[in-house]
Coordinates of C-alpha atoms in Angstrom, one line a residue:
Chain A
X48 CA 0.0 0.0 0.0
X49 CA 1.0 3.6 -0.7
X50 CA 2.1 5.4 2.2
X51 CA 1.7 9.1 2.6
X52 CA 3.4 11.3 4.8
X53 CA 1.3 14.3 5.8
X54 CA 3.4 17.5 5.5
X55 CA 1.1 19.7 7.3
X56 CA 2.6 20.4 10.7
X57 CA 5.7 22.1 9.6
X58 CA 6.5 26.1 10.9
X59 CA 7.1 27.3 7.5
X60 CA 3.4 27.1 7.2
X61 CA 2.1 30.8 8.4
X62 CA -0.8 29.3 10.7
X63 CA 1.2 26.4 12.2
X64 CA 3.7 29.0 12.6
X65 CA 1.2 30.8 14.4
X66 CA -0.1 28.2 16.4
X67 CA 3.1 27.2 17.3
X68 CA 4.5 30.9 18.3
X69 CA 1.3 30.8 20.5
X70 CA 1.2 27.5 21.8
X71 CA -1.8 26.4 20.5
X72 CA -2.2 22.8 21.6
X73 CA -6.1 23.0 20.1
X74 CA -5.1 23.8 16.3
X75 CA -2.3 21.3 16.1
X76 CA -4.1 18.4 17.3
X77 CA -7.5 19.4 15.3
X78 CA -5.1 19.3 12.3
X79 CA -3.3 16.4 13.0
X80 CA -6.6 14.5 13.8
X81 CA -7.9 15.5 10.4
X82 CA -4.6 14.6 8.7
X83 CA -4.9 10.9 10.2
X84 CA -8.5 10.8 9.2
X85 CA -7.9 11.8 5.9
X86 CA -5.2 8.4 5.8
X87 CA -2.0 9.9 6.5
X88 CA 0.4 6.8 7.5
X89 CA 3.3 9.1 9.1
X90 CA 3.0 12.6 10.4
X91 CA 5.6 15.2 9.6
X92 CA 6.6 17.4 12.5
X93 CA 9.3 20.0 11.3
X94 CA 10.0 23.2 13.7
X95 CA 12.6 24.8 11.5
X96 CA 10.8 28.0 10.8
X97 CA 11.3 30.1 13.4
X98 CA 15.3 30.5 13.6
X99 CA 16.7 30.3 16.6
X100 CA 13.3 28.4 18.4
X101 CA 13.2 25.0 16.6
X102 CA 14.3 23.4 20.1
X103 CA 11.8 23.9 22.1
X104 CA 9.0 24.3 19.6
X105 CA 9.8 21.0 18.2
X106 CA 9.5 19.6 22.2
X107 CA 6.2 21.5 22.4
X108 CA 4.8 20.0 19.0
X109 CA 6.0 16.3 20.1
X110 CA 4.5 16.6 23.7
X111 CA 1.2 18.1 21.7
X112 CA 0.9 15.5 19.3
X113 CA 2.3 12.6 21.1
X114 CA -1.0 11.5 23.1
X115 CA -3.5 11.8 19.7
X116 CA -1.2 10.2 17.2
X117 CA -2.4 7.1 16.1
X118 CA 0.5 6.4 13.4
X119 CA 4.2 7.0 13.9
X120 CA 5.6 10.8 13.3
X121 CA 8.3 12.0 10.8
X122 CA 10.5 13.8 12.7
X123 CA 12.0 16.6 9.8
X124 CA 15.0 18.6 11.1
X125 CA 18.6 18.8 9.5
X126 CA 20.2 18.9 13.0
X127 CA 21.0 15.5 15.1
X128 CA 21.1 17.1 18.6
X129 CA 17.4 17.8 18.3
X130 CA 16.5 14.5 16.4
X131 CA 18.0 12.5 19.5
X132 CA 15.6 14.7 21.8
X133 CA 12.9 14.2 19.6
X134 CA 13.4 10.3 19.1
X135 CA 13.4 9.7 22.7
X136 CA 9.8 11.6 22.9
X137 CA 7.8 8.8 20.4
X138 CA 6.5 6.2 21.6
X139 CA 6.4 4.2 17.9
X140 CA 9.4 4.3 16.0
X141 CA 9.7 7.0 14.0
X142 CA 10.5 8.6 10.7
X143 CA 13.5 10.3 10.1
X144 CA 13.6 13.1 7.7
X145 CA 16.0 13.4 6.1
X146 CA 19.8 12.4 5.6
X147 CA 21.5 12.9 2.3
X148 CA 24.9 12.5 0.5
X149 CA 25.7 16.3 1.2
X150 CA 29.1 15.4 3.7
X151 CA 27.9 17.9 6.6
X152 CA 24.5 16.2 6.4
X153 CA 26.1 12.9 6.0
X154 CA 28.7 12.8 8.8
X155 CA 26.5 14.4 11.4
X156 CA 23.4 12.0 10.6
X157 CA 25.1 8.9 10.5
X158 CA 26.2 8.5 14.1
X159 CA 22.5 9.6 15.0
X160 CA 20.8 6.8 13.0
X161 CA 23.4 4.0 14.1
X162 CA 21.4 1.8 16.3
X163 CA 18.5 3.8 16.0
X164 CA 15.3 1.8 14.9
X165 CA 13.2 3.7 12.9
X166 CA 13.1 4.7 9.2
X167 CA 15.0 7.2 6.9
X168 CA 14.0 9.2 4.5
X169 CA 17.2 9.8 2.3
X170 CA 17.7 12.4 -0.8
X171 CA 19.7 11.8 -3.7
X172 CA 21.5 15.4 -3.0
X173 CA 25.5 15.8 -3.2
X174 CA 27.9 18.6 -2.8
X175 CA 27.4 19.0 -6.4
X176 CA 23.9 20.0 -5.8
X177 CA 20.3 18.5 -7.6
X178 CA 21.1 15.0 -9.8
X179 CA 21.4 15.8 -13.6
X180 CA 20.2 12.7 -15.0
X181 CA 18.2 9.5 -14.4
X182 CA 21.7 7.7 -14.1
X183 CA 23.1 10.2 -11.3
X184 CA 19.6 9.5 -9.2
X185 CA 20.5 6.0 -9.5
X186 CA 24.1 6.5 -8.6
X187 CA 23.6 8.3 -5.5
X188 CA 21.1 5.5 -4.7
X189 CA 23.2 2.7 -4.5
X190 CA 25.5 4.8 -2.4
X191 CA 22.9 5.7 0.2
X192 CA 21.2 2.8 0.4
X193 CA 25.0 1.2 0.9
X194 CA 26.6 3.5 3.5
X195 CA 22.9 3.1 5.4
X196 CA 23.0 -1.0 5.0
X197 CA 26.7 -0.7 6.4
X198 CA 25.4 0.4 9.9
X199 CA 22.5 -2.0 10.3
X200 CA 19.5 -0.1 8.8
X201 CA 17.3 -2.4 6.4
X202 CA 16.9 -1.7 2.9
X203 CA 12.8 -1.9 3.5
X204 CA 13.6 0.9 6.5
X205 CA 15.0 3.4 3.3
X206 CA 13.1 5.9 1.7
X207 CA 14.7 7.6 -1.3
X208 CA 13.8 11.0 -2.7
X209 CA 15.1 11.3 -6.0
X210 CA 14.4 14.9 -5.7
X211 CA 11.7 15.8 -8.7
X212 CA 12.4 18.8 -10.6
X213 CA 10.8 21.5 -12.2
X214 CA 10.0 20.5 -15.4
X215 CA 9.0 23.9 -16.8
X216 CA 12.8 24.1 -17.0
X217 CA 14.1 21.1 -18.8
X218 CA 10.8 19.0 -20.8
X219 CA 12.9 16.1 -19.8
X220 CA 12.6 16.4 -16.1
X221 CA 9.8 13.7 -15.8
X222 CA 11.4 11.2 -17.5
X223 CA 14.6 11.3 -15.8
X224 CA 12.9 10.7 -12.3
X225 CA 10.7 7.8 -13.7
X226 CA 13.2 6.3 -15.6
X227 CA 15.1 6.3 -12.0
X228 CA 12.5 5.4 -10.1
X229 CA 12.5 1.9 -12.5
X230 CA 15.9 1.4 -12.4
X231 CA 15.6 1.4 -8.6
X232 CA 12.9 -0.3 -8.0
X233 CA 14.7 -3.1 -10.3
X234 CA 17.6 -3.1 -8.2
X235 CA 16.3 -2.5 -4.1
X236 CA 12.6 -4.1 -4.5
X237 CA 12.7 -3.4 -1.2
X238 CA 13.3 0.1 -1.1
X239 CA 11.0 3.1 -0.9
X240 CA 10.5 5.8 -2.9
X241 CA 9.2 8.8 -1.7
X242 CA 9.4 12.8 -1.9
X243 CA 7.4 15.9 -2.8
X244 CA 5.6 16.2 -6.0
X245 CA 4.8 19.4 -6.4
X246 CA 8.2 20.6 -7.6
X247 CA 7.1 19.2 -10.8
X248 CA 4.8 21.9 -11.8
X249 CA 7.1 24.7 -10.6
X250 CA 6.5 27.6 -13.1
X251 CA 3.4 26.2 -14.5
X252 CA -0.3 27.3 -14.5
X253 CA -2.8 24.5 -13.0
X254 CA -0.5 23.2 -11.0
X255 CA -2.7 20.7 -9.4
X256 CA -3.3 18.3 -12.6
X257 CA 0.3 18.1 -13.3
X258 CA 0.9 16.9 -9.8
X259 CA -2.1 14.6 -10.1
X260 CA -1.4 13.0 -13.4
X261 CA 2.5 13.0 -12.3
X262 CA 2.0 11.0 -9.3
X263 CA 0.1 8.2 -11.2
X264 CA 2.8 8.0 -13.6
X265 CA 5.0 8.0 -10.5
X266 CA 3.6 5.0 -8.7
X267 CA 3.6 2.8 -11.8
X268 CA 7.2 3.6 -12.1
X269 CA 7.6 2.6 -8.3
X270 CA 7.0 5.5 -6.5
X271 CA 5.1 3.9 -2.8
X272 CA 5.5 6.7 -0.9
X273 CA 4.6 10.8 -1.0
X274 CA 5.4 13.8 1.2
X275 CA 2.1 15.2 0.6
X276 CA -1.0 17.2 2.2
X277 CA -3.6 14.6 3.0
X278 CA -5.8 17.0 3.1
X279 CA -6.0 18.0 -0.7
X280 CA -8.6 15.1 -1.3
X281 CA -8.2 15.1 -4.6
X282 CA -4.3 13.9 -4.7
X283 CA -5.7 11.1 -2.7
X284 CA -8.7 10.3 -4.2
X285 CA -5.6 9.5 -7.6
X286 CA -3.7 7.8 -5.1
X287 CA -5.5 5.7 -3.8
X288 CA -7.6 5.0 -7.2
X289 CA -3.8 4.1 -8.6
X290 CA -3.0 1.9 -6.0
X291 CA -5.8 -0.3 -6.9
X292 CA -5.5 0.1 -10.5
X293 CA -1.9 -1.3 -9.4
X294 CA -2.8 -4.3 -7.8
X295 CA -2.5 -3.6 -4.5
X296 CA -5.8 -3.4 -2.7
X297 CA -7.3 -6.7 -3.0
X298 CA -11.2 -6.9 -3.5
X299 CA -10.7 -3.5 -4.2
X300 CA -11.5 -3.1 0.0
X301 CA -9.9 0.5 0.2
X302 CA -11.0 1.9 -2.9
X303 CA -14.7 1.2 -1.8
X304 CA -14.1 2.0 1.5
X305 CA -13.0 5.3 0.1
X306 CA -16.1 5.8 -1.9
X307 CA -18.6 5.0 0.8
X308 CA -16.3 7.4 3.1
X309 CA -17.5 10.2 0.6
X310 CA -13.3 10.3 0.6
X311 CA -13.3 8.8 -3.5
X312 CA -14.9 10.7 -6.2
X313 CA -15.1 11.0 -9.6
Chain B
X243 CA 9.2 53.1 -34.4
X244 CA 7.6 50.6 -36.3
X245 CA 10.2 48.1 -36.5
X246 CA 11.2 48.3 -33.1
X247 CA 7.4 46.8 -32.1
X248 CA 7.7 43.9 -34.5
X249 CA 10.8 43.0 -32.7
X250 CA 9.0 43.6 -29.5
X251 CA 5.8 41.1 -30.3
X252 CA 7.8 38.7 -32.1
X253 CA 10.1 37.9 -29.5
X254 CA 7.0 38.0 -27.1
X255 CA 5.1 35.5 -29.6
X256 CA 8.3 33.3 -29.4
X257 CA 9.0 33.3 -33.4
X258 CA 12.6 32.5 -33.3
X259 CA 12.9 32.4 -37.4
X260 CA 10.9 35.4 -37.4
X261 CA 13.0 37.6 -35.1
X262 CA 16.2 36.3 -36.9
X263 CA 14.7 37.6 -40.4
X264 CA 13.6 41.2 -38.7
X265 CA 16.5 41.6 -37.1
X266 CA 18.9 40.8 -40.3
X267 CA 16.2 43.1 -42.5
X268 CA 16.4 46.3 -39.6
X269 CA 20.5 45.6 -40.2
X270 CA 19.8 46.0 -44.0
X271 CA 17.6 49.3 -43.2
X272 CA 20.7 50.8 -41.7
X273 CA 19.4 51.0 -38.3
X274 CA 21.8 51.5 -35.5
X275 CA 23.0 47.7 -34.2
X276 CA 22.7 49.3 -30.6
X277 CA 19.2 50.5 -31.0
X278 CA 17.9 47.3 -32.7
X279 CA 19.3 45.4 -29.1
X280 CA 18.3 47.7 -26.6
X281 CA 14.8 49.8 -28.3
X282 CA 14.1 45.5 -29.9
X283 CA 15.3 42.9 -28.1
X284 CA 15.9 44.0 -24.4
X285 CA 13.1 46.1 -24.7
X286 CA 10.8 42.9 -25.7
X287 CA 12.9 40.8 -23.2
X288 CA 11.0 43.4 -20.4
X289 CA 7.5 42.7 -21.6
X290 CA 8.4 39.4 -21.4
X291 CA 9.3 39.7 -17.8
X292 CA 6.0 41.8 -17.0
X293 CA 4.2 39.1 -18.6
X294 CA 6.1 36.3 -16.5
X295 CA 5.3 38.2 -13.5
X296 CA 1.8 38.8 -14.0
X297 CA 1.4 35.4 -15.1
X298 CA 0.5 35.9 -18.5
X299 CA 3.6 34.0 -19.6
X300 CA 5.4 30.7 -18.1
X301 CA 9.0 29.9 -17.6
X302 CA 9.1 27.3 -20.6
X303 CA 7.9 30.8 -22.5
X304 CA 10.2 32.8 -21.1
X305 CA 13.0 30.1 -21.6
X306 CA 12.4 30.1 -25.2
X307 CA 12.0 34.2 -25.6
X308 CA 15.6 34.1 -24.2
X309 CA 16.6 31.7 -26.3
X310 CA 15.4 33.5 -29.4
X311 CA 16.9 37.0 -28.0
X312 CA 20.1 35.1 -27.5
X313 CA 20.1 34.1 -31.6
X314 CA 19.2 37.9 -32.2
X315 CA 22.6 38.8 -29.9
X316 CA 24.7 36.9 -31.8
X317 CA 24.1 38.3 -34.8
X318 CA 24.4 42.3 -33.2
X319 CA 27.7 41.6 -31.1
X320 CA 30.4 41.8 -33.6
X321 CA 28.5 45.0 -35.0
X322 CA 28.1 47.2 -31.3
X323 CA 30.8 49.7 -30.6
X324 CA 32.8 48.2 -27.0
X325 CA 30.7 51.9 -25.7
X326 CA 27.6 49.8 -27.1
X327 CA 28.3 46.6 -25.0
X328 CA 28.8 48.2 -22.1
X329 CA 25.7 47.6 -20.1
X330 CA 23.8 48.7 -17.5
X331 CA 25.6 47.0 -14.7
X332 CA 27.0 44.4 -13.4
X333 CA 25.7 41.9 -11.2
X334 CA 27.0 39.3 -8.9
X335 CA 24.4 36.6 -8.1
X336 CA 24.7 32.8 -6.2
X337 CA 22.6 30.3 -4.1
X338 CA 24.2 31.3 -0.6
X339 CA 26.6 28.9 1.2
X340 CA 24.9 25.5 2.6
X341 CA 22.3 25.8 -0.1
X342 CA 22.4 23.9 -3.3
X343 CA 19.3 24.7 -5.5
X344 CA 20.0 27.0 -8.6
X345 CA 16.2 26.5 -10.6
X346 CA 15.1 29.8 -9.5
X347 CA 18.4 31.8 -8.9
X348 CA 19.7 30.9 -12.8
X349 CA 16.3 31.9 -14.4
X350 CA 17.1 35.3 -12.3
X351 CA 19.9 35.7 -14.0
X352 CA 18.9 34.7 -17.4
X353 CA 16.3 37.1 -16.9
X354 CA 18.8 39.7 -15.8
X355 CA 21.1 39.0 -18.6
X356 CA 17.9 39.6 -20.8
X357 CA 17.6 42.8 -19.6
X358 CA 21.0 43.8 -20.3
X359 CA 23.2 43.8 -17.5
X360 CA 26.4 41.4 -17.2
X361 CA 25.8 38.9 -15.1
X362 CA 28.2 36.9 -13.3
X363 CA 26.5 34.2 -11.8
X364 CA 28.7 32.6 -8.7
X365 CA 26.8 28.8 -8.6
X366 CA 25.7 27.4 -5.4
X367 CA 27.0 27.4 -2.1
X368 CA 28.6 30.4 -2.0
X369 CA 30.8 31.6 0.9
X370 CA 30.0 35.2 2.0
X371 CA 33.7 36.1 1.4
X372 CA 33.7 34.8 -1.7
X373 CA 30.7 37.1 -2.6
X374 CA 32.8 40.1 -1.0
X375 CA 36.0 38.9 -3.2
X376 CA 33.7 39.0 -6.3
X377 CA 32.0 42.4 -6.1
X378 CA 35.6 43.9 -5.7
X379 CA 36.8 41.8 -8.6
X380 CA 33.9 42.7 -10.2
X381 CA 33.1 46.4 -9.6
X382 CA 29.8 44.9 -9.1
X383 CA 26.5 47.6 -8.6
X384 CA 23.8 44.7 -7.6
X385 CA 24.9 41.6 -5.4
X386 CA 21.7 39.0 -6.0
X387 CA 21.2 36.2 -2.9
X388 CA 19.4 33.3 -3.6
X389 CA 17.9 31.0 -0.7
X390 CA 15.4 28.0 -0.8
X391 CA 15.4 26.8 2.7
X392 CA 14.4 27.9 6.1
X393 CA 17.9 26.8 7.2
X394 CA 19.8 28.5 5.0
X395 CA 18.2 31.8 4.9
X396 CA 19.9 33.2 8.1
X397 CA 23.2 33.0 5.7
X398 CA 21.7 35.7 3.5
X399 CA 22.2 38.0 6.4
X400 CA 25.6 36.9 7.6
X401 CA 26.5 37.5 3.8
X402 CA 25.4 40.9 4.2
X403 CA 26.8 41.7 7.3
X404 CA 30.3 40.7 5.6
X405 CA 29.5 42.6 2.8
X406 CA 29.1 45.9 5.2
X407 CA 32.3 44.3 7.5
X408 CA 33.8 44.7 3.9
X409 CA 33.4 48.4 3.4
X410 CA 31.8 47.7 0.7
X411 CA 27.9 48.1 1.5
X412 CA 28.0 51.8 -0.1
X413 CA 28.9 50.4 -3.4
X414 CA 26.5 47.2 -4.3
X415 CA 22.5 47.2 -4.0
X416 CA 21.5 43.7 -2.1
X417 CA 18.6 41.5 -4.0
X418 CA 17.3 38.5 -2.2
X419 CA 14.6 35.8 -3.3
X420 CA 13.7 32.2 -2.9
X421 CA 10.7 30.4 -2.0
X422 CA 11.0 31.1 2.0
X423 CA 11.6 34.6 1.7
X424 CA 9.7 37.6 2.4
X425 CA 10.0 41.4 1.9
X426 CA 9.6 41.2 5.6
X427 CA 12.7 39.5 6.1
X428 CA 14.3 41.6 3.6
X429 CA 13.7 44.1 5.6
X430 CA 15.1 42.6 8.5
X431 CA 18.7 42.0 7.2
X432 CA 18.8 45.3 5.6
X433 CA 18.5 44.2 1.9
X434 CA 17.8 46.7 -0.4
X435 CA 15.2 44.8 -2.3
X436 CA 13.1 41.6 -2.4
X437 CA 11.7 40.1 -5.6
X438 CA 9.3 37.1 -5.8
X439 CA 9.9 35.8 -9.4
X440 CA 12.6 36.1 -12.0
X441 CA 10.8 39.1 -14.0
X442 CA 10.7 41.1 -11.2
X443 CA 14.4 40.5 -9.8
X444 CA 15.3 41.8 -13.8
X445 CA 12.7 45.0 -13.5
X446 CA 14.0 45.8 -9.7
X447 CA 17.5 45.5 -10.4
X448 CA 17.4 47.9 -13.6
X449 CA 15.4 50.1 -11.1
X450 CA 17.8 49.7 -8.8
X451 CA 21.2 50.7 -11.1
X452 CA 18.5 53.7 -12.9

């Protein structure tokens, strides 16, 4: 089954920023409780807004949603001391967004995730910056799902971003991913895909249908996973219509589900 | 003049072909090399970049209008006088240090280059001494920052504050832009401007160097 990652609770967002900056417990749970009822599978909690605060908001955010979650949280931050904190405040094992090839990234999340049970979300992002082509995507792959096995984590734990990009840019920019995506899932069956989809439609008008009709074409290619709002019931109505178009909802249980939910339209 | 406005509306209806042949027959006609650049080319090149930022046009647009400007370039350069090719100013422009993405930051600069400045676009992850080295190297008027994550945008204003440690704050206006920022913050580490898409970094900074 596809899992989505609800990207909702995150600073940079002006009214969780808000809510945050106010400590309001109500709006962050209501939200969270509507994310998780929508079928979010993982919650992402990133605090990183407000410079110089992501500390303690990211304690107060944890201690908030800790008691209503249901599934197991994302815990999005770029910096290792407040990942430990933060892993030691769930009670499932978490998410970890994200580590990537970048060396300063790199060397300071790989002592954090040693040991650690829980599951990482990994970009395909060097010092070079964004991959160029479906074969660098691929390339970075191998090396992060490699340097992660070498520490213990299982290949099933990993979830790469290949890092979509604009393709109002480059007319090739969907291709490139997709053909990735295949040439992953080929070699790591076991692996996850995931990432944002919106970048896709940077620059474009209707931004909605591209990401739409891009994530369908996404998940044939392998795609399983999406850092997405849960809330735009459209996306998921496509999602979870694909996934049974894919073969994996047997009986066709959660796609009627969804439609007697009112969740499923056409 | 009438010429001028073909120019203009071809480039903006993206007739590569076309512009070549106009700008080959205004050549013919005698008419100044410089104006048919800056009265045709740049000048359609800005309408371009209103259009972008209203939202009448879209970057694959824009990225063929600058494509087809580029064509029409080639054939004016070896004709301009070096007073001709001297241009409105020069820019320094880069993805600030611990930040990677370029999308956004390189269609400024194309856009920039469109408009007729010189550009000298740094890359990504650039250290705020480095920026500091280049303006001086440079004789830069506009230093462009380019930022697209919450992390990284406190780097914008340690840039800054070395570019006024420097000495050389008097001498270079600051741009910044990227998906997280505001004119808000801006305005909190003393940049001189804030533009939200690549047309209106290009009609800013020309405002900016007026």
């Amino acid at each position: 089954m596809f899992q989505v990652i609800g990207e909702r609770i995150n600073t940079s967002r002006k009214k969780v920023q808000a809510a945050v900056a106010d400590r309001n417990a109500a709006y962050i749970e209501e939200d969270v409780k509507k994310q998780q009822a929508a079928g979010a599978d993982f919650i992402d909690v990133n605090a990183g807004a407000r410079i110089g605060h992501e500390k303690e908001d990211m304690k107060w955010l944890l201690d908030t949603i800790g008691p209503i979650a249901t599934v197991p949280l994302c815990l999005d931050s770029p910096d290792p001391a407040i990942l430990e904190m933060a892993y030691g405040m769930v009670d499932k094992p978490p998410m970890i967004n994200s580590i990537s090839l970048e060396k300063d990234r790199f060397d300071t999340m790989m002592p954090f995730l040693k040991g650690k049970e829980c599951k990482i979300i990994a970009l395909c992002m060097d010092d070079s910056g964004m991959p160029a082509s479906a074969d660098d995507i691929v390339a970075r792959t191998v090396e992060l799902v490699t340097r992660l096995e070498s520490i213990g984590m299982k290949q099933d734990a990993v979830y790469i971003d290949p890092l979509v990009q604009p393709i109002s840019t480059d007319s090739v920019k969907g291709t490139m991913v997709l053909d990735a995506v295949r040439q992953i899932k080929n070699q790591y069956p076991d692996v996850h895909i995931t990432g944002g989809l919106s970048n896709i439609s940077y620059g474009l008008p209707e931004r909605k249908i591209i990401n739409r009709t891009f994530v369908t074409l996404m998940m044939d290619a392998g795609m399983d996973s999406a850092i997405i709002d849960p809330l735009d019931a459209k996306i998921m109505a496509v999602i979870r219509t694909a996934d049974m178009l894919l073969g994996n909802d047997n009986f066709c249980m959660s796609y009627l589900k969804g439609v007697r939910s009112g969740m499923i339209k056409s | 003049m009438t010429d001028f406005n073909e120019i203009k509306e071809t480039l903006v209806n993206l007739d590569e072909q076309r512009l070549i042949e106009l700008v080959n027959e205004a050549l013919e006609k005698d008419i100044p090399p410089g104006d048919i650049l800056n009265k045709g080319l740049i000048a359609g090149m800005d309408i371009v970049g209103e259009k972008m930022e209203n939202e009448d046009m879209f970057i694959p647009e824009v990225l063929m209008a600058a494509k087809a400007m580029s064509k029409g370039v080639e054939i004016l350069k070896p004709l301009l006088s070096d007073k001709e090719t001297q241009t409105r100013g020069s820019v320094i422009i880069g993805t600030v240090k611990g930040d990677l993405h370029d999308i956004g930051k390189n269609l400024v600069a194309m856009m920039m280059e469109s408009a007729g400045l010189t550009v000298h676009n740094l890359g990504v992850d650039i250290a705020p001494e480095e920026f500091v080295r280049m303006i001086k190297e440079k004789n830069a008027g506009i230093l462009c920052l380019s930022a697209l994550l919450t992390t990284t945008m406190p780097m914008m204003k340690q840039t800054i504050d070395a570019v006024v440690e420097s000495g050389l704050r008097d001498q270079v206006k600051i741009m910044v832009g990227g998906a997280p920022v505001t004119q808000a913050f801006a305005d909190d580490i003393g940049a001189d401007a804030f533009a939200s898409d690549a047309g209106s970094a290009a009609k800013s900074a020309k405002a900016l160097v007026a």
